Amino acid sequence: MSEPFIYLDYAATTPPDPQVRAAMDECLAAAPGNASSSHVGGRAARERVEAARAEVAALVEAPPEAIVFTSGATEADNLAILGAARGNAARGRHLVSVRTEHRAVLDPLARLAREGFRTTLLTPGRDGLVDPAAVGRACEPGTTLVSVMLVNNEIGVLQDIAAIAAECRRHGALLHVDAAQAAGRVPFTVRGLDADLVSLAAHKIHGPVGVGALYVRREPRPTLVPLSFGGGQEAGLRPGTLPVHQIVGMGTAYALARAALAAEPARLAALRERLWSALRSLPGVHLNGHPTQRAPHILNVSVDGVDGEALLFALGSVALSAGSACNSGHGEPSYVLRALGRDDVLAQASLRFSFGRPTTEAEIDLAAQRVRAAVLRLRALAPA
Amino acid sequence: MSTTEPYAPLVAQLFAELPGAGRPAGPGWACGEAREPLSGTWVRVYLQAAAGRVAACRYEVRGCPHTVAALGLLATRLAGQAVAGLDVDPAALARELGAPAAKLGRIFVIQDALRSAALQLNVGCP
């Protein structure tokens, strides 16, 4: 009999909540209407969009008019970074970010380098945290934008964004925060972050794939150059016919996340600690990232004495992410773990467990048993 | 193998069964070792010979599923082969297991260990 499947990859994506699916179904079944049209169907669509916008805004305590819908957090990151850099190029062409950012941030920065912008990429400490003072030291008179994620998608560490924001204010730089992993998992408000731009995703918190949002501060409003043109929707920042059912799905997911925010982070943190307690009893298992300043839903560990790809394969019925995508044969270790100082072999032998609303203690215990068995089996093949 | 399956069924089978895996007990084994530091791949091959032919092959390994499977395949096939000129064709082994071209370097680690073990035959493992 095959082993039951355990999904522990909620930082990659989450299944849409049944209420999200129902809301999207109902929207798709409704009378047709382009949210930009003035007839009754269009107005109904617009009402759905604005209700969803209010829900997204409510989770992060933003004014609804500060929320710009996009196709996801990747587009939100691109709009924030490319848009702010290009829109403020007359003030300066220097940007600051961190080596452990998501590719959705690092790749736009690389693109800007080809347009003549310079980027200073900070190396975090071995615990994955960025020293806010280092952000300040990296800023120059021509620094227009700093981009630092709230929760790291691989190791789950939680950056001190408010302190980083203070450095940005001191140097007159805009602050962008990728909060794709944070929304709904970590209580925060845009006022508390004091950020100018915040990227949000839907599918990380049981919403649909294909929709996200960018918070754009209202006062003072940062200058952004849009990435595409035509139609003027979303205040001209993200033109195109609005995908109403996707937006409704995101709004429902954010409403559900807000309702769960009082209790769910503590429950997820307890699951994370339960798994870590079980894994740390194995010798040679190392926690990646700061032990306490972290989001509740991500646990990343490195395992001595095993090959990471073999470990992942041995855990076939446990869905999680590894420190590298080795089967390509390139075996390129995680750049995030390398930035923390892990050597290549240990970075490859890393596992990211992430938890979501459906995760149970029984699943955690079973996953821990399987990891333990797989590690011992592989270590027996290569005694130290 | 489907385009989304990372490993051929043969790899999965050998990885699950691990034929010939483990350090042998008793005297009369020669061994050879090789490693590839970038991926951390490490292989030790043990050979036992009788009358100029391989009597048994065992191995220890830290490596990817393709490397582990390749050693399992080797262990099941070497018995009976002449010690003189004992070798393996890494490219053929990689093809048989459906390993991507970039994994060939890891299969060469097996070849290095096997050649070293073959040289050590009758010398004994330290």
Coordinates of C-alpha atoms in Angstrom, one line a residue:
Chain A
M1 CA 0.0 0.0 0.0
S2 CA 1.4 3.4 -0.9
E3 CA 2.2 5.9 1.8
P4 CA -0.3 8.8 2.3
F5 CA 0.7 12.0 0.5
I6 CA 1.6 14.8 2.8
Y7 CA 1.7 18.4 1.4
L8 CA 4.2 20.6 3.2
D9 CA 5.0 23.1 0.4
Y10 CA 2.5 25.8 1.3
A11 CA 5.2 28.5 0.7
A12 CA 5.2 27.4 -2.9
T13 CA 1.4 27.5 -3.3
T14 CA -1.7 26.7 -1.4
P15 CA -5.0 25.0 -2.5
P16 CA -7.8 27.6 -2.9
D17 CA -10.1 27.6 0.0
P18 CA -13.5 26.1 -0.8
Q19 CA -15.1 29.5 0.0
V20 CA -12.7 31.1 -2.5
R21 CA -13.7 28.6 -5.2
A22 CA -17.4 29.2 -4.5
A23 CA -17.0 32.9 -4.7
M24 CA -15.1 32.6 -8.0
D25 CA -17.7 30.1 -9.4
E26 CA -20.5 32.5 -8.5
C27 CA -18.7 35.3 -10.2
L28 CA -18.1 33.3 -13.3
A29 CA -21.7 32.3 -13.5
A30 CA -22.9 35.9 -13.0
A31 CA -24.2 38.1 -15.9
P32 CA -21.3 39.2 -18.1
G33 CA -19.8 42.6 -17.5
N34 CA -16.5 44.3 -18.0
A35 CA -15.7 46.2 -14.8
S36 CA -14.9 49.3 -17.0
S37 CA -18.4 49.2 -18.6
S38 CA -21.1 51.5 -17.5
H39 CA -24.1 49.2 -18.0
V40 CA -25.6 47.1 -15.3
G41 CA -23.3 44.1 -15.8
G42 CA -20.3 46.3 -15.8
R43 CA -21.4 48.1 -12.7
A44 CA -21.9 44.8 -10.9
A45 CA -18.5 43.6 -11.9
R46 CA -17.0 46.9 -10.7
E47 CA -18.8 46.4 -7.3
R48 CA -17.3 43.0 -7.0
V49 CA -13.8 44.4 -7.8
E50 CA -14.1 47.2 -5.3
A51 CA -15.4 44.9 -2.5
A52 CA -12.4 42.6 -3.1
R53 CA -10.1 45.6 -3.1
A54 CA -11.5 46.6 0.3
E55 CA -10.9 43.1 1.6
V56 CA -7.3 43.0 0.4
A57 CA -6.7 46.5 1.8
A58 CA -8.3 45.6 5.1
L59 CA -5.8 42.7 5.8
V60 CA -2.9 45.2 5.7
E61 CA -4.8 48.2 6.9
A62 CA -4.3 50.2 3.7
P63 CA -6.8 52.5 2.1
P64 CA -8.5 50.5 -0.7
E65 CA -7.5 53.1 -3.4
A66 CA -3.9 52.3 -2.6
I67 CA -4.3 48.7 -3.9
V68 CA -3.4 48.0 -7.5
F69 CA -4.4 44.6 -8.8
T70 CA -1.7 42.7 -10.8
S71 CA -1.3 39.2 -12.2
G72 CA 0.6 38.2 -9.0
A73 CA 3.4 39.2 -6.7
T74 CA 6.0 38.8 -9.4
E75 CA 4.3 41.4 -11.5
A76 CA 3.8 43.6 -8.4
D77 CA 7.6 43.3 -7.7
N78 CA 8.4 44.2 -11.3
L79 CA 6.0 47.1 -11.3
A80 CA 7.4 48.4 -8.0
I81 CA 11.1 48.1 -8.9
L82 CA 11.1 48.8 -12.6
G83 CA 8.4 51.4 -12.2
A84 CA 10.0 53.3 -9.3
A85 CA 13.5 53.1 -10.6
R86 CA 12.5 54.4 -14.0
G87 CA 10.1 56.9 -12.6
N88 CA 12.7 58.5 -10.3
A89 CA 15.7 58.2 -12.6
A90 CA 16.1 62.0 -12.7
R91 CA 16.8 61.9 -9.0
G92 CA 19.3 59.1 -9.1
R93 CA 20.1 55.7 -10.5
H94 CA 21.2 53.8 -7.5
L95 CA 19.2 51.0 -5.8
V96 CA 19.7 48.9 -2.7
S97 CA 18.5 45.3 -2.1
V98 CA 19.6 42.0 -0.5
R99 CA 21.2 38.9 -2.0
T100 CA 18.5 36.7 -0.5
E101 CA 15.6 38.4 -2.2
H102 CA 13.3 36.5 -4.5
R103 CA 14.1 36.3 -8.2
A104 CA 11.1 38.5 -8.8
V105 CA 13.2 41.2 -7.2
L106 CA 16.7 40.3 -8.2
D107 CA 15.9 39.8 -11.9
P108 CA 14.3 43.2 -12.4
L109 CA 17.3 44.7 -10.7
A110 CA 19.5 42.9 -13.1
R111 CA 17.4 44.2 -16.0
L112 CA 17.9 47.7 -14.6
A113 CA 21.6 47.2 -14.6
R114 CA 21.4 46.9 -18.3
E115 CA 19.7 50.3 -18.4
G116 CA 22.5 52.0 -16.5
F117 CA 21.3 51.6 -12.9
R118 CA 23.6 50.5 -10.2
T119 CA 22.5 48.1 -7.4
T120 CA 24.1 47.5 -4.1
L121 CA 23.2 44.0 -2.9
L122 CA 23.6 43.5 0.8
T123 CA 24.7 40.2 2.3
P124 CA 22.6 39.3 5.3
G125 CA 24.1 37.8 8.5
R126 CA 24.4 34.1 8.9
D127 CA 21.0 34.2 10.5
G128 CA 19.5 35.7 7.3
L129 CA 18.7 39.0 8.8
V130 CA 19.7 42.3 7.3
D131 CA 21.2 45.0 9.6
P132 CA 19.1 48.1 9.1
A133 CA 22.2 50.2 9.7
A134 CA 23.8 48.4 6.7
V135 CA 20.9 49.6 4.5
G136 CA 21.6 53.1 5.7
R137 CA 25.3 52.8 4.9
A138 CA 24.5 51.5 1.5
C139 CA 22.4 54.4 0.6
E140 CA 23.9 57.2 -1.4
P141 CA 22.7 60.7 -2.5
G142 CA 21.4 59.1 -5.7
T143 CA 19.7 56.1 -4.1
T144 CA 16.0 56.2 -5.1
L145 CA 14.7 52.7 -4.0
V146 CA 15.4 50.1 -1.4
S147 CA 13.8 46.7 -1.8
V148 CA 13.7 44.2 1.2
M149 CA 11.3 41.4 1.6
L150 CA 9.4 41.0 4.9
V151 CA 9.5 37.2 5.1
N152 CA 12.1 35.3 3.2
N153 CA 10.5 32.6 1.0
E154 CA 13.2 30.0 1.6
I155 CA 14.2 30.3 5.2
G156 CA 11.3 32.3 6.6
V157 CA 13.2 35.0 8.5
L158 CA 11.3 38.2 9.3
Q159 CA 13.2 41.4 8.5
D160 CA 12.9 44.5 10.7
I161 CA 11.2 46.5 8.0
A162 CA 10.2 49.4 10.2
A163 CA 13.9 50.0 11.1
I164 CA 14.9 49.7 7.5
A165 CA 12.1 52.2 6.5
A166 CA 13.6 54.7 9.0
E167 CA 16.9 54.4 7.2
C168 CA 15.2 54.9 3.9
R169 CA 13.4 58.0 5.1
R170 CA 16.7 59.4 6.4
H171 CA 18.2 59.0 2.9
G172 CA 15.2 60.0 0.9
A173 CA 14.8 56.6 -0.7
L174 CA 11.6 54.8 -1.5
L175 CA 11.0 51.4 0.2
H176 CA 9.5 48.4 -1.6
V177 CA 8.6 45.3 0.5
D178 CA 7.9 42.0 -1.1
A179 CA 5.3 40.6 1.4
A180 CA 4.2 37.7 -0.7
Q181 CA 5.1 35.2 2.1
A182 CA 3.9 37.5 4.9
A183 CA 0.4 38.4 4.1
G184 CA -2.0 36.3 6.1
R185 CA 0.8 34.5 7.9
V186 CA 2.3 37.4 9.9
P187 CA 0.2 40.3 11.2
F188 CA 1.4 43.5 9.7
T189 CA 0.1 46.8 8.5
V190 CA 1.4 49.1 5.8
R191 CA 1.5 51.8 8.3
G192 CA 3.6 49.7 10.6
L193 CA 6.0 48.8 7.8
D194 CA 6.1 52.5 6.7
A195 CA 6.8 51.2 3.2
D196 CA 5.9 53.0 0.0
L197 CA 5.3 49.9 -2.1
V198 CA 4.2 46.4 -0.9
S199 CA 3.8 43.4 -3.1
L200 CA 1.0 40.9 -2.2
A201 CA 0.1 37.5 -3.6
A202 CA -3.2 35.6 -3.5
H203 CA -2.2 31.9 -4.0
K204 CA 0.1 31.8 -1.0
I205 CA -2.9 32.2 1.3
H206 CA -5.5 29.9 -0.3
G207 CA -6.5 32.3 -3.1
P208 CA -6.2 31.7 -6.8
V209 CA -3.0 31.7 -8.8
G210 CA -2.8 34.5 -11.4
V211 CA -3.7 37.5 -9.3
G212 CA -1.8 39.7 -6.8
A213 CA -1.6 43.3 -5.8
L214 CA 0.8 46.2 -5.3
Y215 CA 0.1 48.6 -2.4
V216 CA 1.1 52.1 -3.5
R217 CA 1.3 54.7 -0.7
R218 CA -1.1 57.5 -1.2
E219 CA 0.6 60.3 0.6
P220 CA 3.2 61.0 -0.6
R221 CA 2.5 58.9 -3.7
P222 CA 5.7 57.5 -5.3
T223 CA 6.2 58.1 -9.0
L224 CA 5.8 54.8 -10.9
V225 CA 6.2 54.3 -14.6
P226 CA 3.8 51.5 -15.7
L227 CA 5.1 48.4 -17.4
S228 CA 2.3 48.2 -20.0
F229 CA 0.0 50.7 -21.6
G230 CA -3.6 50.8 -22.9
G231 CA -6.9 51.2 -21.1
G232 CA -6.0 53.2 -18.0
Q233 CA -7.3 50.6 -15.5
E234 CA -5.9 50.5 -12.0
A235 CA -5.0 54.3 -12.1
G236 CA -3.0 53.7 -15.3
L237 CA -0.5 51.6 -13.4
R238 CA -1.8 48.2 -14.6
P239 CA -4.0 48.6 -17.7
G240 CA -6.1 45.8 -19.1
T241 CA -9.5 44.3 -18.5
L242 CA -9.8 43.3 -14.9
P243 CA -10.1 39.5 -14.2
V244 CA -13.0 40.0 -11.9
H245 CA -13.3 36.3 -10.8
Q246 CA -9.6 36.2 -9.9
I247 CA -9.8 39.4 -8.0
V248 CA -13.0 38.2 -6.2
G249 CA -11.0 35.0 -5.3
M250 CA -8.2 37.1 -3.9
G251 CA -10.6 39.3 -1.9
T252 CA -12.3 36.2 -0.4
A253 CA -8.9 34.7 0.5
Y254 CA -7.8 37.9 2.2
A255 CA -11.1 38.1 4.1
L256 CA -10.6 34.6 5.3
A257 CA -7.0 35.2 6.2
R258 CA -8.0 38.3 8.2
A259 CA -10.6 36.3 10.1
A260 CA -7.9 33.7 11.0
L261 CA -5.1 36.1 11.8
A262 CA -5.7 36.1 15.5
A263 CA -5.1 32.4 15.9
E264 CA -3.6 30.9 12.8
P265 CA 0.0 32.2 13.1
A266 CA 0.3 30.8 16.6
R267 CA -1.0 27.4 15.4
L268 CA 1.4 27.4 12.5
A269 CA 4.3 28.3 14.8
A270 CA 3.4 25.4 17.1
L271 CA 3.4 23.1 14.1
R272 CA 6.8 24.4 13.0
E273 CA 8.3 24.0 16.5
R274 CA 6.8 20.5 16.7
L275 CA 8.6 19.5 13.5
W276 CA 11.8 21.2 14.5
S277 CA 11.8 19.4 17.9
A278 CA 11.4 16.1 16.1
L279 CA 14.1 16.8 13.5
R280 CA 16.7 18.3 15.8
S281 CA 16.8 15.0 17.7
L282 CA 18.7 13.7 14.7
P283 CA 22.4 14.6 14.9
G284 CA 23.7 16.8 12.1
V285 CA 20.4 18.6 11.4
H286 CA 20.9 22.4 11.2
L287 CA 18.2 25.2 11.3
N288 CA 18.6 27.7 8.6
G289 CA 17.8 31.3 9.5
H290 CA 17.2 33.1 12.8
P291 CA 15.8 30.9 15.5
T292 CA 13.1 33.3 16.7
Q293 CA 12.8 36.2 14.3
R294 CA 10.9 34.2 11.7
A295 CA 7.5 33.6 10.1
P296 CA 5.4 30.8 11.6
H297 CA 4.9 28.7 8.4
I298 CA 8.4 28.0 7.2
L299 CA 11.1 25.7 8.5
N300 CA 14.3 25.2 6.6
V301 CA 16.9 22.7 7.7
S302 CA 20.2 21.4 6.3
V303 CA 21.2 17.8 6.9
D304 CA 24.8 16.5 7.2
G305 CA 25.9 13.4 5.5
V306 CA 23.3 13.0 2.8
D307 CA 22.8 14.0 -0.8
G308 CA 19.9 16.5 -1.0
E309 CA 18.5 15.2 -4.1
A310 CA 18.5 11.6 -2.8
L311 CA 16.9 12.8 0.4
L312 CA 14.1 14.5 -1.5
F313 CA 13.6 11.4 -3.7
A314 CA 13.5 9.2 -0.6
L315 CA 10.8 11.5 0.8
G316 CA 8.6 10.9 -2.3
S317 CA 5.3 11.0 -0.6
V318 CA 6.1 14.2 1.3
A319 CA 5.8 17.2 -0.9
L320 CA 8.3 19.9 0.0
S321 CA 11.1 22.0 -1.5
A322 CA 14.8 21.3 -1.5
G323 CA 17.8 23.5 -1.4
S324 CA 18.4 23.0 -5.0
A325 CA 16.8 21.7 -8.2
C326 CA 19.3 18.9 -8.7
N327 CA 17.8 16.7 -11.2
S328 CA 18.8 19.0 -13.9
G329 CA 22.3 17.7 -13.1
H330 CA 23.6 21.2 -12.4
G331 CA 22.9 20.8 -8.7
E332 CA 23.0 24.5 -8.3
P333 CA 22.7 25.1 -4.5
S334 CA 20.2 27.6 -3.1
Y335 CA 21.7 31.1 -3.5
V336 CA 19.9 32.1 -0.3
L337 CA 21.6 29.4 1.8
R338 CA 24.9 30.2 0.2
A339 CA 24.5 33.9 1.1
L340 CA 24.1 32.7 4.7
G341 CA 27.4 31.0 4.5
R342 CA 26.3 27.4 4.0
D343 CA 28.7 25.4 1.9
D344 CA 27.5 24.0 -1.4
V345 CA 27.0 20.4 -0.2
L346 CA 25.1 21.4 2.9
A347 CA 23.1 24.0 0.9
Q348 CA 22.1 21.2 -1.5
A349 CA 21.1 18.9 1.4
S350 CA 18.4 21.3 2.6
L351 CA 14.7 21.0 3.0
R352 CA 12.1 23.7 3.2
F353 CA 8.9 22.6 5.0
S354 CA 6.0 25.0 4.9
F355 CA 2.6 24.8 6.5
G356 CA -0.9 26.0 5.7
R357 CA -4.4 26.0 7.0
P358 CA -5.0 22.3 6.3
T359 CA -1.8 21.1 8.0
T360 CA -2.3 18.9 11.1
E361 CA -0.2 17.7 13.9
A362 CA -0.6 14.1 12.7
E363 CA 0.9 15.2 9.3
I364 CA 3.8 16.8 11.0
D365 CA 4.5 13.7 13.1
L366 CA 4.3 11.5 10.1
A367 CA 6.5 13.7 8.0
A368 CA 9.1 13.8 10.8
Q369 CA 9.1 10.0 11.0
R370 CA 9.7 9.8 7.2
V371 CA 12.4 12.3 7.2
R372 CA 14.1 10.5 10.1
A373 CA 13.8 7.2 8.3
A374 CA 15.1 8.6 5.0
V375 CA 18.1 10.3 6.6
L376 CA 19.1 7.2 8.5
R377 CA 18.7 5.0 5.4
L378 CA 20.9 7.3 3.3
R379 CA 23.5 7.8 6.0
A380 CA 23.7 4.0 6.4
L381 CA 24.8 4.0 2.7
A382 CA 27.7 6.3 3.4
P383 CA 28.9 5.9 7.0
A384 CA 31.0 8.8 8.1
Chain B
M1 CA 9.3 7.9 -18.2
S2 CA 7.0 10.9 -18.6
T3 CA 8.4 14.3 -19.2
T4 CA 7.5 15.3 -15.6
E5 CA 8.9 12.2 -13.9
P6 CA 12.4 13.0 -12.8
Y7 CA 13.6 9.4 -12.7
A8 CA 13.2 6.4 -14.8
P9 CA 11.3 3.4 -13.2
L10 CA 14.6 1.5 -13.2
V11 CA 16.2 4.2 -11.1
A12 CA 13.3 4.2 -8.7
Q13 CA 13.5 0.4 -8.4
L14 CA 17.3 0.3 -7.8
F15 CA 17.1 3.2 -5.3
A16 CA 14.4 1.4 -3.4
E17 CA 16.1 -2.0 -3.4
L18 CA 19.7 -1.0 -3.2
P19 CA 21.2 -4.3 -4.5
G20 CA 24.7 -4.8 -3.2
A21 CA 24.7 -1.8 -0.9
G22 CA 26.8 -1.7 2.2
R23 CA 30.2 -2.4 3.5
P24 CA 31.2 -6.0 3.2
A25 CA 32.3 -8.0 6.2
G26 CA 35.3 -10.3 6.3
P27 CA 38.7 -10.3 4.6
G28 CA 39.5 -10.6 0.9
W29 CA 37.9 -7.4 -0.4
A30 CA 39.6 -4.8 -2.4
C31 CA 38.3 -1.3 -2.4
G32 CA 38.5 1.9 -4.4
E33 CA 37.2 5.3 -3.5
A34 CA 36.5 8.5 -5.5
R35 CA 34.7 11.8 -4.9
E36 CA 33.4 14.9 -6.6
P37 CA 33.6 17.8 -4.3
L38 CA 31.2 20.2 -6.0
S39 CA 28.1 17.9 -5.6
G40 CA 29.5 16.1 -2.6
T41 CA 29.3 12.8 -4.4
W42 CA 31.4 10.1 -2.7
V43 CA 31.7 6.5 -3.8
R44 CA 33.5 3.5 -2.4
V45 CA 33.5 0.2 -4.4
Y46 CA 34.5 -3.1 -2.9
L47 CA 35.4 -6.1 -5.1
Q48 CA 36.1 -9.7 -4.2
A49 CA 37.7 -11.9 -6.8
A50 CA 38.2 -15.6 -7.4
A51 CA 40.1 -17.3 -10.2
G52 CA 40.7 -14.0 -12.0
R53 CA 37.0 -13.1 -12.0
V54 CA 34.8 -10.8 -9.8
A55 CA 33.1 -12.9 -7.2
A56 CA 31.1 -10.0 -5.6
C57 CA 30.7 -6.3 -5.7
R58 CA 29.5 -4.0 -2.8
Y59 CA 29.5 -0.3 -2.5
E60 CA 29.0 2.7 -0.2
V61 CA 27.7 5.9 -1.6
R62 CA 26.6 9.5 -0.9
G63 CA 25.1 10.7 -4.1
C64 CA 22.0 11.5 -6.1
P65 CA 19.5 8.8 -7.1
H66 CA 21.1 8.3 -10.5
T67 CA 24.5 7.6 -8.8
V68 CA 22.9 5.2 -6.3
A69 CA 21.0 3.4 -9.0
A70 CA 24.1 3.2 -11.2
L71 CA 26.0 1.5 -8.4
G72 CA 23.2 -0.9 -7.8
L73 CA 23.2 -1.8 -11.5
L74 CA 26.9 -2.3 -11.4
A75 CA 26.8 -4.5 -8.4
T76 CA 24.4 -6.9 -10.0
R77 CA 26.4 -7.1 -13.3
L78 CA 30.1 -7.3 -12.3
A79 CA 30.0 -10.8 -10.8
G80 CA 31.7 -13.2 -13.2
Q81 CA 33.5 -10.5 -15.2
A82 CA 37.2 -10.9 -15.7
V83 CA 39.3 -8.8 -13.4
A84 CA 41.7 -8.0 -16.1
G85 CA 40.5 -4.9 -17.9
L86 CA 37.6 -4.5 -15.5
D87 CA 35.8 -1.2 -16.4
V88 CA 32.4 0.4 -16.9
D89 CA 31.1 2.7 -19.7
P90 CA 29.8 5.7 -17.9
A91 CA 27.9 7.0 -20.9
A92 CA 26.1 3.7 -21.5
L93 CA 25.2 3.5 -17.8
A94 CA 23.9 7.0 -17.8
R95 CA 21.8 6.3 -21.0
E96 CA 20.4 3.1 -19.5
L97 CA 19.2 5.0 -16.4
G98 CA 18.0 8.0 -18.3
A99 CA 20.3 10.3 -16.4
P100 CA 20.6 13.8 -17.9
A101 CA 23.9 14.6 -19.6
A102 CA 24.9 16.9 -16.8
K103 CA 24.9 13.9 -14.4
L104 CA 27.6 12.1 -16.4
G105 CA 30.3 13.5 -14.2
R106 CA 28.9 11.7 -11.2
I107 CA 28.9 8.4 -13.1
F108 CA 32.6 9.0 -13.9
V109 CA 33.1 9.0 -10.1
I110 CA 31.8 5.5 -10.1
Q111 CA 34.2 4.5 -12.8
D112 CA 37.1 6.1 -10.9
A113 CA 36.3 4.1 -7.8
L114 CA 35.8 0.9 -9.7
R115 CA 39.2 1.3 -11.5
S116 CA 40.8 2.0 -8.2
A117 CA 39.2 -1.1 -6.6
A118 CA 40.3 -3.2 -9.5
L119 CA 43.9 -2.0 -9.0
Q120 CA 43.7 -2.9 -5.3
L121 CA 42.5 -6.4 -5.8
N122 CA 44.6 -8.8 -3.8
V123 CA 46.1 -5.8 -1.9
G124 CA 43.2 -5.5 0.5
C125 CA 41.3 -2.5 1.8
P126 CA 43.0 -0.3 4.4

